[in-house]
PDB file of C-alpha atoms in Angstrom:
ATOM      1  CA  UNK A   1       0.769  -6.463 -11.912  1.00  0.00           C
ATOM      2  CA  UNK A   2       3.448  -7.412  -9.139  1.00  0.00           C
ATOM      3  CA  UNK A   3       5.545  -8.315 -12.408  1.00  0.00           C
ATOM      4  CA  UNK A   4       5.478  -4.628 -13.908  1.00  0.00           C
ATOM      5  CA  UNK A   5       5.853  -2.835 -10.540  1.00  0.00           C
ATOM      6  CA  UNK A   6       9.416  -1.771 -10.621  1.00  0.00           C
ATOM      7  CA  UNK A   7       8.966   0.791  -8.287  1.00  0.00           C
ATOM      8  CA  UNK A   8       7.806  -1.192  -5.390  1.00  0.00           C
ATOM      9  CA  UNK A   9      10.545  -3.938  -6.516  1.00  0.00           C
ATOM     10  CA  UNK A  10      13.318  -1.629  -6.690  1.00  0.00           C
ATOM     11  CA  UNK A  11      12.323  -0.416  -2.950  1.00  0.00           C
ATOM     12  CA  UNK A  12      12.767  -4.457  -1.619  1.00  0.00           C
ATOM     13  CA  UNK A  13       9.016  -4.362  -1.363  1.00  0.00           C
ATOM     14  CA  UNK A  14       7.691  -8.141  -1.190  1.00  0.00           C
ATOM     15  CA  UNK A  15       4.119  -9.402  -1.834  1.00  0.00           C
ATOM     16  CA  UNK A  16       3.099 -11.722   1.157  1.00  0.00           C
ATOM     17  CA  UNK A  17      -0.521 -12.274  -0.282  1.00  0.00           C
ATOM     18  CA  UNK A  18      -3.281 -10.901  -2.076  1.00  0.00           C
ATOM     19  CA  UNK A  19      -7.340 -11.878  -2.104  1.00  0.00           C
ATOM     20  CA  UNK A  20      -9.851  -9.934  -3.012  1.00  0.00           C
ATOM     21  CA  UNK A  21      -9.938  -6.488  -1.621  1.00  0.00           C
ATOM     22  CA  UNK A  22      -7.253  -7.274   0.496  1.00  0.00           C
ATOM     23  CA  UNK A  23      -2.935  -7.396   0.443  1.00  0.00           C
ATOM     24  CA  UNK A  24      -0.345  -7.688   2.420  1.00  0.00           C
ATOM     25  CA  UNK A  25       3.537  -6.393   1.661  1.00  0.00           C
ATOM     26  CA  UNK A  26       6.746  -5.820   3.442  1.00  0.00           C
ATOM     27  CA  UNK A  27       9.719  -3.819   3.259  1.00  0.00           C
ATOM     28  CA  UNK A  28      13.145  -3.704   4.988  1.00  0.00           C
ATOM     29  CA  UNK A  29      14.133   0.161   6.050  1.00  0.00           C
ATOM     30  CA  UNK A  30      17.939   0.091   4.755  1.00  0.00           C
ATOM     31  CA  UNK A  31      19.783   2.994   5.547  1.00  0.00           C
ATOM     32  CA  UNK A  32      19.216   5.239   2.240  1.00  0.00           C
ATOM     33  CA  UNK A  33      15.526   5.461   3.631  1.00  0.00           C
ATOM     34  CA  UNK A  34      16.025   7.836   6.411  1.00  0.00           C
ATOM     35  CA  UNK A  35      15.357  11.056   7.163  1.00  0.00           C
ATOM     36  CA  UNK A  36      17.697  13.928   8.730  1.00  0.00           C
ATOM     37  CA  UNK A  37      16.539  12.867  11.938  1.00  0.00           C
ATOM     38  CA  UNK A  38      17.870   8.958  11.596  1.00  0.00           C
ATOM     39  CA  UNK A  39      14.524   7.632  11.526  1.00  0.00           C
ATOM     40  CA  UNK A  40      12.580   6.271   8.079  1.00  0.00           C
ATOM     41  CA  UNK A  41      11.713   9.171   5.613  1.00  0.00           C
ATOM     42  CA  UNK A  42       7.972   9.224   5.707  1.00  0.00           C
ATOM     43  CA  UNK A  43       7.211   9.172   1.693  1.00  0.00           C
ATOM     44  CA  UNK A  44       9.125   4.902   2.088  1.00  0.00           C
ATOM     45  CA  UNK A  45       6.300   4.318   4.802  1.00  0.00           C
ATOM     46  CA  UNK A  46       3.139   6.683   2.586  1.00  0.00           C
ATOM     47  CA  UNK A  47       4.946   4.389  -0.482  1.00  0.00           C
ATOM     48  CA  UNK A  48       4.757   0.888   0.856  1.00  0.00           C
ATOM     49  CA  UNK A  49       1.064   1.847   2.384  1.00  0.00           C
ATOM     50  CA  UNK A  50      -0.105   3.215  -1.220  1.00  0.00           C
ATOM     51  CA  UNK A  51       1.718  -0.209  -3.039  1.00  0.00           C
ATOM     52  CA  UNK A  52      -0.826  -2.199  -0.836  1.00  0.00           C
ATOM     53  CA  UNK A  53      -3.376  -0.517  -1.355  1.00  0.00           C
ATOM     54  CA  UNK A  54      -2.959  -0.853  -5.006  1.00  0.00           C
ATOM     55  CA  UNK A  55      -2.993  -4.193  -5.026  1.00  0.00           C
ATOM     56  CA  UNK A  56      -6.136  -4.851  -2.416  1.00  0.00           C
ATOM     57  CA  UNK A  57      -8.342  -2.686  -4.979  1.00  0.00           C
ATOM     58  CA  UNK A  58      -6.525  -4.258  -8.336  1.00  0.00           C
ATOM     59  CA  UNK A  59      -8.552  -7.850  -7.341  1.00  0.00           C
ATOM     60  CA  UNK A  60     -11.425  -7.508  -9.440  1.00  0.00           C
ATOM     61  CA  UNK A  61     -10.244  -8.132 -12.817  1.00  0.00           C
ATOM     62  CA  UNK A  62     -10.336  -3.818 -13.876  1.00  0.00           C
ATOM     63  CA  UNK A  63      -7.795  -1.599 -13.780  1.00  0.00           C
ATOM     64  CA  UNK A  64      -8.089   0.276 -10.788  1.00  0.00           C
ATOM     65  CA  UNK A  65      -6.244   3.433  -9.583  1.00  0.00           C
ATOM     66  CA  UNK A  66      -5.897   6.053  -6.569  1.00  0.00           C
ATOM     67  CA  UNK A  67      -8.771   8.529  -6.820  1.00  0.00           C
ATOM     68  CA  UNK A  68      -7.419  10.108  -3.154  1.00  0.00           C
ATOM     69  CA  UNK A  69      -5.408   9.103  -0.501  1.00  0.00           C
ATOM     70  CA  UNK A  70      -3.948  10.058   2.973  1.00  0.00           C
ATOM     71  CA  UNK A  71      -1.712   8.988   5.577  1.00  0.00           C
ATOM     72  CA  UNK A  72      -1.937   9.963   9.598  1.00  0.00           C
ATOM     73  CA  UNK A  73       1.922   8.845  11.019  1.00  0.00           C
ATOM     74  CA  UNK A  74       1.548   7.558  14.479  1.00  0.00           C
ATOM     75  CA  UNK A  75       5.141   6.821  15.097  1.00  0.00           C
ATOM     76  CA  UNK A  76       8.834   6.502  13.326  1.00  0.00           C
ATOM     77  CA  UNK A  77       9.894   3.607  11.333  1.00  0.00           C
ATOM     78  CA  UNK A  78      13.847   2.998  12.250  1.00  0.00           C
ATOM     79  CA  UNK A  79      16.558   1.463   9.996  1.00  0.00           C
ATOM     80  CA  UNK A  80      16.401  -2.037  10.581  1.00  0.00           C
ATOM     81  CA  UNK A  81      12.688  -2.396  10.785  1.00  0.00           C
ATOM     82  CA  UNK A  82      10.787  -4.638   8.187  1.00  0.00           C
ATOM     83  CA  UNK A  83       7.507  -2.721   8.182  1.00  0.00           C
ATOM     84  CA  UNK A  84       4.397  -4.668   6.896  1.00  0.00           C
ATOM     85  CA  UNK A  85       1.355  -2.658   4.872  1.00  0.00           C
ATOM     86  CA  UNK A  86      -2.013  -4.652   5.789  1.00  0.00           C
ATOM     87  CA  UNK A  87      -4.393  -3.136   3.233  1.00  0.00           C
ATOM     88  CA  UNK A  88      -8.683  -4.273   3.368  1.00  0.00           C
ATOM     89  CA  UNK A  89     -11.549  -2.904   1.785  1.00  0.00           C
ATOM     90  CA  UNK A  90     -13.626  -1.067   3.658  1.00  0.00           C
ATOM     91  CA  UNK A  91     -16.326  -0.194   0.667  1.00  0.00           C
ATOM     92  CA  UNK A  92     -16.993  -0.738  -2.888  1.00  0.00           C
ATOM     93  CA  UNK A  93     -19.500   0.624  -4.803  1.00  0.00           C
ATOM     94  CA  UNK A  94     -19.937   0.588  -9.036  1.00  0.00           C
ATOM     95  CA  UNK A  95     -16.243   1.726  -9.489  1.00  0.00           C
ATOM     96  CA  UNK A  96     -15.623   3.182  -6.082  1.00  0.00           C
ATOM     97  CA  UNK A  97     -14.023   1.501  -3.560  1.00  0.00           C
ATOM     98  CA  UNK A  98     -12.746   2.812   0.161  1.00  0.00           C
ATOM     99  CA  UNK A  99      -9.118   0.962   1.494  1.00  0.00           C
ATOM    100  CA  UNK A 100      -7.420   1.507   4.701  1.00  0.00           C
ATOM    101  CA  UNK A 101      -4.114   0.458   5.130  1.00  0.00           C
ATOM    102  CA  UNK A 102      -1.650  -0.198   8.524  1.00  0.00           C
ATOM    103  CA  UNK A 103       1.469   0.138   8.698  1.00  0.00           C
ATOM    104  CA  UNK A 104       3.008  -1.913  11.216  1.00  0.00           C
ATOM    105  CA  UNK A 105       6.866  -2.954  12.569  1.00  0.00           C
ATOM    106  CA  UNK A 106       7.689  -6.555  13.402  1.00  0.00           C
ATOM    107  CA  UNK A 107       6.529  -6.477  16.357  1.00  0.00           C
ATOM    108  CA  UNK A 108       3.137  -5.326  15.476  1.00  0.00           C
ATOM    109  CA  UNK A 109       3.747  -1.217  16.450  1.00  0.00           C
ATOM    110  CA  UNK A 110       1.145   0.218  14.233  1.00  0.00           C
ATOM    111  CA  UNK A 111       3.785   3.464  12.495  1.00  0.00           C
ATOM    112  CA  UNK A 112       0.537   4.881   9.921  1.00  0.00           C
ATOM    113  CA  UNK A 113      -3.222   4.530   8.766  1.00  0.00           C
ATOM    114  CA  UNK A 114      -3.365   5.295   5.432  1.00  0.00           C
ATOM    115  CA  UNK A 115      -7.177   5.570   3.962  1.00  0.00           C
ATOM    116  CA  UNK A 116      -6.988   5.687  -0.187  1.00  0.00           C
ATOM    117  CA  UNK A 117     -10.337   6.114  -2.219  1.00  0.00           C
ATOM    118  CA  UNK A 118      -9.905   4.046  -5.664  1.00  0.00           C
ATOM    119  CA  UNK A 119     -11.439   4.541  -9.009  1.00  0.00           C
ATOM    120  CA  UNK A 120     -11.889   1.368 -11.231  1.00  0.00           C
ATOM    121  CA  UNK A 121     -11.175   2.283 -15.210  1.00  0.00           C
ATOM    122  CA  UNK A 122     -13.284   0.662 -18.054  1.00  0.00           C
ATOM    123  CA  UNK A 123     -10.182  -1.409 -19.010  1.00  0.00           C
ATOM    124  CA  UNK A 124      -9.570  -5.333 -18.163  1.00  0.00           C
ATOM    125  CA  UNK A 125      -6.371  -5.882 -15.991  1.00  0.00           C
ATOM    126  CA  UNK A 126      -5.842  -9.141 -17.819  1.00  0.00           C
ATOM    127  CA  UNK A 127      -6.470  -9.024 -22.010  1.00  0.00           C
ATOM    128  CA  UNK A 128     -10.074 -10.648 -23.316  1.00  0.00           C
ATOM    129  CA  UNK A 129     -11.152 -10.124 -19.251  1.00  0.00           C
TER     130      UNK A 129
END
């Protein structure tokens, strides 16, 4: 999956670890991410927060995609920071599942909660799954 994800590549997103129901990523906030206040545009930080997410509710072998998601921002992300999305299951049920995600600076600032609802497909992530 992280191999087709161009999106989250092209945005200097790295995977620090996946198990099941439960990722980790980071990004560097470059300059081109902020906002017209100076601060990191908030659709990087809902972006890196949905990325985890995706991949915490991609561990059980089905394709698996956003059935609803939103964000709360607590505070701003600066240029500089290298925020980190910690995404864990809260629920799963048939092919429901319930994520929450923080969003977090270096220093361990929590920036947003993001809470996505998943929906798994009837199609195998990997072929002959």
């Amino acid at each position: 999956m992280w191999a087709d994800d161009r999106a989250s590549r092209a945005l200097g997103m790295a995977l620090v670890s996946v198990t099941p129901g439960q990722a980790v990523l980071t990004m560097a906030v470059g300059p081109d991410m902020a906002n017209g206040h100076g601060m990191c545009h908030g659709g990087y930080i809902f972006t890196l927060a949905d990325s985890a997410f995706a991949f915490a509710c991609n561990t059980y072998g089905k394709v698996t995609v956003a059935q609803s998601n939103s964000i709360t921002y607590l505070r701003p992300g600066a240029v500089g920071d290298i925020l980190t999305a910690t995404a864990r299951e809260v629920a799963r049920a048939g092919r429901s599942g319930l994520y929450d995600v923080r969003v977090s600076r270096e220093d361990g600032t929590p920036l947003a909660e993001f809470r996505g609802q998943s929906r798994s497909l009837d199609k195998d992530i990997l072929p002959g799954g």
